[in-house]
Amino acid sequence: ILEVVKLPTAVNEMQLRFGFEGVTICDEYVVVAFQRRWSDEEYVRIGMYNTETMEWKFGMYALDEPESPNGGWVGLSDISFVEDGMFLVLERDNQGGPDARIKKIYGIHIEDMEDFVDGTVIEKMLVLDLVPELLMPNGLVYEKIEGMAITEKGEVWIVNDNDGVDDNSGETQLLNLGKILK
């Protein structure tokens, strides 16, 4: 461990058990996706840590509402920097199989992190609904699509977290979605 970075006290005091679920780098910033809302906040946070000034800023991200007949919750699983202030965000519900409804990749723009106003709500744009992609291998839709990466060629890859085999098949799928960005 080379350095421990703490959240600002006011943010840390709201902390629940849902921490960071994704991390990416953009210039001198480390950008993290918080999995779910903390305390009574209306939005989930996208944290931007400036490694030069050692200061945090937070964008606010509106999650989709749960759509599953089982209810459940919706949260963020990953974030990846693309280019020119664009990031991909992996948003999912906590439902699998026939109850799964939300497994989506959204695009967000944070044009200038230096001038970004702390607390600004970040607009999101749907890039890809993953449910049809996840049904293509003729199996069940996995609950935990939790990893995403972009290659230098622009191909987007995702992977599920199988959490062992107690409550699911134990399968892990690594899927190349191709060049989904136009």
mmCIF file of C-alpha atoms in Angstrom:
data_model
loop_
_atom_site.group_PDB
_atom_site.id
_atom_site.type_symbol
_atom_site.label_atom_id
_atom_site.label_comp_id
_atom_site.label_asym_id
_atom_site.label_seq_id
_atom_site.Cartn_x
_atom_site.Cartn_y
_atom_site.Cartn_z
ATOM 1 C CA ILE A 1 0.000 0.000 0.000
ATOM 2 C CA LEU A 2 1.554 3.242 -1.149
ATOM 3 C CA GLU A 3 -1.156 5.630 -0.027
ATOM 4 C CA VAL A 4 -4.466 5.542 1.836
ATOM 5 C CA VAL A 5 -7.062 8.026 0.604
ATOM 6 C CA LYS A 6 -9.909 8.870 2.935
ATOM 7 C CA LEU A 7 -13.255 10.314 2.027
ATOM 8 C CA PRO A 8 -14.151 13.748 3.401
ATOM 9 C CA THR A 9 -15.470 13.382 6.955
ATOM 10 C CA ALA A 10 -18.982 14.596 6.081
ATOM 11 C CA VAL A 11 -19.281 11.975 3.324
ATOM 12 C CA ASN A 12 -17.703 9.196 5.372
ATOM 13 C CA GLU A 13 -20.165 9.778 8.221
ATOM 14 C CA MET A 14 -23.044 8.852 5.860
ATOM 15 C CA GLN A 15 -21.365 5.583 4.883
ATOM 16 C CA LEU A 16 -23.393 2.410 4.774
ATOM 17 C CA ARG A 17 -22.107 -1.021 3.849
ATOM 18 C CA PHE A 18 -22.259 -0.283 0.117
ATOM 19 C CA GLY A 19 -18.869 1.027 -0.901
ATOM 20 C CA PHE A 20 -17.012 1.603 -4.134
ATOM 21 C CA GLU A 21 -17.856 -0.800 -6.958
ATOM 22 C CA GLY A 22 -15.755 0.532 -9.769
ATOM 23 C CA VAL A 23 -12.601 2.534 -10.313
ATOM 24 C CA THR A 24 -11.027 4.159 -13.350
ATOM 25 C CA ILE A 25 -8.399 6.776 -14.134
ATOM 26 C CA CYS A 26 -8.814 9.998 -16.102
ATOM 27 C CA ASP A 27 -5.719 12.220 -16.231
ATOM 28 C CA GLU A 28 -4.812 13.080 -12.612
ATOM 29 C CA TYR A 29 -8.182 11.867 -11.289
ATOM 30 C CA VAL A 30 -9.150 8.548 -9.776
ATOM 31 C CA VAL A 31 -12.870 8.160 -10.427
ATOM 32 C CA VAL A 32 -14.976 5.763 -8.347
ATOM 33 C CA ALA A 33 -18.571 4.582 -8.575
ATOM 34 C CA PHE A 34 -20.389 4.172 -5.271
ATOM 35 C CA GLN A 35 -22.588 1.069 -5.430
ATOM 36 C CA ARG A 36 -25.721 2.546 -3.849
ATOM 37 C CA ARG A 37 -27.065 5.665 -2.185
ATOM 38 C CA TRP A 38 -25.766 6.456 1.270
ATOM 39 C CA SER A 39 -27.945 7.636 4.116
ATOM 40 C CA ASP A 40 -31.008 9.460 2.812
ATOM 41 C CA GLU A 41 -29.374 10.843 -0.332
ATOM 42 C CA GLU A 42 -31.480 11.048 -3.485
ATOM 43 C CA TYR A 43 -28.602 10.046 -5.774
ATOM 44 C CA VAL A 44 -25.670 7.651 -5.804
ATOM 45 C CA ARG A 45 -22.243 9.296 -5.974
ATOM 46 C CA ILE A 46 -19.531 9.280 -8.595
ATOM 47 C CA GLY A 47 -16.390 10.304 -6.702
ATOM 48 C CA MET A 48 -13.526 12.157 -8.368
ATOM 49 C CA TYR A 49 -10.273 12.266 -6.430
ATOM 50 C CA ASN A 50 -7.584 14.654 -7.689
ATOM 51 C CA THR A 51 -4.243 12.934 -7.041
ATOM 52 C CA GLU A 52 -2.371 16.252 -7.293
ATOM 53 C CA THR A 53 -4.495 18.425 -4.980
ATOM 54 C CA MET A 54 -5.687 15.433 -2.895
ATOM 55 C CA GLU A 55 -9.259 16.758 -2.965
ATOM 56 C CA TRP A 56 -12.562 15.021 -3.647
ATOM 57 C CA LYS A 57 -15.493 16.159 -5.766
ATOM 58 C CA PHE A 58 -18.724 14.258 -6.189
ATOM 59 C CA GLY A 59 -21.164 14.020 -9.036
ATOM 60 C CA MET A 60 -24.651 12.780 -8.334
ATOM 61 C CA TYR A 61 -26.042 9.966 -10.497
ATOM 62 C CA ALA A 62 -29.750 9.049 -10.745
ATOM 63 C CA LEU A 63 -30.289 5.290 -10.627
ATOM 64 C CA ASP A 64 -33.115 3.590 -12.505
ATOM 65 C CA GLU A 65 -36.020 2.522 -10.311
ATOM 66 C CA PRO A 66 -36.372 -1.243 -9.691
ATOM 67 C CA GLU A 67 -38.538 -2.937 -12.349
ATOM 68 C CA SER A 68 -38.410 -6.569 -11.228
ATOM 69 C CA PRO A 69 -41.561 -8.291 -9.955
ATOM 70 C CA ASN A 70 -39.370 -9.204 -6.952
ATOM 71 C CA GLY A 71 -38.588 -5.545 -6.224
ATOM 72 C CA GLY A 72 -35.017 -5.406 -5.019
ATOM 73 C CA TRP A 73 -32.582 -2.560 -5.551
ATOM 74 C CA VAL A 74 -30.558 -0.978 -8.338
ATOM 75 C CA GLY A 75 -26.923 0.068 -8.035
ATOM 76 C CA LEU A 76 -23.692 0.698 -9.910
ATOM 77 C CA SER A 77 -21.196 -2.085 -10.562
ATOM 78 C CA ASP A 78 -18.403 -0.459 -12.534
ATOM 79 C CA ILE A 79 -17.158 2.646 -14.305
ATOM 80 C CA SER A 80 -14.696 2.907 -17.215
ATOM 81 C CA PHE A 81 -13.094 5.959 -18.792
ATOM 82 C CA VAL A 82 -13.496 6.100 -22.576
ATOM 83 C CA GLU A 83 -12.063 9.422 -23.824
ATOM 84 C CA ASP A 84 -12.775 13.150 -23.946
ATOM 85 C CA GLY A 85 -14.678 13.233 -20.659
ATOM 86 C CA MET A 86 -16.852 10.218 -21.491
ATOM 87 C CA PHE A 87 -17.282 7.314 -19.106
ATOM 88 C CA LEU A 88 -19.307 4.123 -19.288
ATOM 89 C CA VAL A 89 -21.233 3.156 -16.154
ATOM 90 C CA LEU A 90 -22.542 -0.347 -15.474
ATOM 91 C CA GLU A 91 -25.920 -0.221 -13.705
ATOM 92 C CA ARG A 92 -27.748 -3.338 -12.528
ATOM 93 C CA ASP A 93 -30.495 -4.649 -10.290
ATOM 94 C CA ASN A 94 -29.933 -7.389 -7.731
ATOM 95 C CA GLN A 95 -32.114 -9.886 -9.554
ATOM 96 C CA GLY A 96 -31.126 -12.853 -11.666
ATOM 97 C CA GLY A 97 -32.833 -15.283 -14.024
ATOM 98 C CA PRO A 98 -36.393 -14.461 -15.084
ATOM 99 C CA ASP A 99 -36.634 -11.703 -12.461
ATOM 100 C CA ALA A 100 -33.693 -9.708 -13.865
ATOM 101 C CA ARG A 101 -34.696 -6.457 -15.528
ATOM 102 C CA ILE A 102 -31.898 -3.894 -15.246
ATOM 103 C CA LYS A 103 -28.465 -4.713 -16.622
ATOM 104 C CA LYS A 104 -27.490 -1.619 -18.588
ATOM 105 C CA ILE A 105 -24.503 0.369 -19.725
ATOM 106 C CA TYR A 106 -24.965 4.127 -19.607
ATOM 107 C CA GLY A 107 -22.694 6.847 -20.869
ATOM 108 C CA ILE A 108 -21.943 9.948 -18.800
ATOM 109 C CA HIS A 109 -19.899 13.031 -19.662
ATOM 110 C CA ILE A 110 -17.740 14.886 -17.190
ATOM 111 C CA GLU A 111 -16.104 17.351 -19.567
ATOM 112 C CA ASP A 112 -13.845 19.261 -17.210
ATOM 113 C CA MET A 113 -13.209 17.745 -13.800
ATOM 114 C CA GLU A 114 -11.135 20.746 -12.754
ATOM 115 C CA ASP A 115 -14.161 23.044 -13.075
ATOM 116 C CA PHE A 116 -16.773 20.436 -12.156
ATOM 117 C CA VAL A 117 -19.094 21.802 -9.477
ATOM 118 C CA ASP A 118 -19.329 19.459 -6.501
ATOM 119 C CA GLY A 119 -22.825 17.990 -6.168
ATOM 120 C CA THR A 120 -23.855 18.453 -9.816
ATOM 121 C CA VAL A 121 -26.319 15.874 -11.128
ATOM 122 C CA ILE A 122 -24.690 14.013 -14.034
ATOM 123 C CA GLU A 123 -26.898 13.289 -17.046
ATOM 124 C CA LYS A 124 -26.834 9.712 -18.323
ATOM 125 C CA MET A 125 -27.543 8.262 -21.771
ATOM 126 C CA LEU A 126 -28.401 4.626 -22.447
ATOM 127 C CA VAL A 127 -25.667 2.945 -24.475
ATOM 128 C CA LEU A 128 -26.788 -0.694 -24.288
ATOM 129 C CA ASP A 129 -29.419 -2.786 -22.526
ATOM 130 C CA LEU A 130 -27.482 -5.933 -21.630
ATOM 131 C CA VAL A 131 -30.429 -8.254 -20.960
ATOM 132 C CA PRO A 132 -30.806 -9.310 -24.654
ATOM 133 C CA GLU A 133 -27.022 -9.847 -24.847
ATOM 134 C CA LEU A 134 -27.057 -11.940 -21.676
ATOM 135 C CA LEU A 135 -29.891 -14.112 -23.013
ATOM 136 C CA MET A 136 -28.002 -14.954 -26.238
ATOM 137 C CA PRO A 137 -26.088 -17.968 -24.780
ATOM 138 C CA ASN A 138 -29.542 -19.481 -23.930
ATOM 139 C CA GLY A 139 -28.995 -19.496 -20.191
ATOM 140 C CA LEU A 140 -30.224 -17.407 -17.308
ATOM 141 C CA VAL A 141 -29.491 -13.717 -16.917
ATOM 142 C CA TYR A 142 -26.844 -13.389 -14.240
ATOM 143 C CA GLU A 143 -27.566 -11.190 -11.250
ATOM 144 C CA LYS A 144 -24.124 -9.703 -10.790
ATOM 145 C CA ILE A 145 -22.692 -8.182 -13.933
ATOM 146 C CA GLU A 146 -19.860 -6.503 -12.073
ATOM 147 C CA GLY A 147 -16.879 -5.920 -14.301
ATOM 148 C CA MET A 148 -16.384 -3.869 -17.453
ATOM 149 C CA ALA A 149 -13.339 -2.893 -19.491
ATOM 150 C CA ILE A 150 -12.658 -1.176 -22.803
ATOM 151 C CA THR A 151 -9.820 -2.278 -25.063
ATOM 152 C CA GLU A 152 -7.634 0.078 -27.086
ATOM 153 C CA LYS A 153 -9.652 -1.020 -30.140
ATOM 154 C CA GLY A 154 -12.856 0.190 -28.457
ATOM 155 C CA GLU A 155 -14.344 -3.205 -27.660
ATOM 156 C CA VAL A 156 -16.312 -3.365 -24.412
ATOM 157 C CA TRP A 157 -15.984 -6.498 -22.284
ATOM 158 C CA ILE A 158 -18.152 -7.456 -19.288
ATOM 159 C CA VAL A 159 -17.929 -10.237 -16.718
ATOM 160 C CA ASN A 160 -20.237 -11.546 -14.016
ATOM 161 C CA ASP A 161 -19.354 -12.305 -10.390
ATOM 162 C CA ASN A 162 -20.636 -15.806 -9.656
ATOM 163 C CA ASP A 163 -20.248 -15.509 -5.837
ATOM 164 C CA GLY A 164 -19.456 -19.194 -5.587
ATOM 165 C CA VAL A 165 -22.131 -21.804 -6.080
ATOM 166 C CA ASP A 166 -24.482 -21.615 -3.089
ATOM 167 C CA ASP A 167 -27.270 -19.681 -4.802
ATOM 168 C CA ASN A 168 -26.450 -19.889 -8.510
ATOM 169 C CA SER A 169 -24.910 -22.105 -11.173
ATOM 170 C CA GLY A 170 -21.363 -20.972 -10.445
ATOM 171 C CA GLU A 171 -20.866 -20.027 -14.089
ATOM 172 C CA THR A 172 -18.714 -17.096 -15.020
ATOM 173 C CA GLN A 173 -19.109 -15.459 -18.391
ATOM 174 C CA LEU A 174 -16.662 -13.065 -19.992
ATOM 175 C CA LEU A 175 -18.445 -11.429 -22.904
ATOM 176 C CA ASN A 176 -17.083 -9.233 -25.678
ATOM 177 C CA LEU A 177 -19.872 -6.795 -26.590
ATOM 178 C CA GLY A 178 -17.822 -5.384 -29.459
ATOM 179 C CA LYS A 179 -17.608 -1.736 -30.397
ATOM 180 C CA ILE A 180 -20.832 -0.493 -28.833
ATOM 181 C CA LEU A 181 -19.788 3.156 -28.925
ATOM 182 C CA LYS A 182 -20.516 5.012 -32.119
#
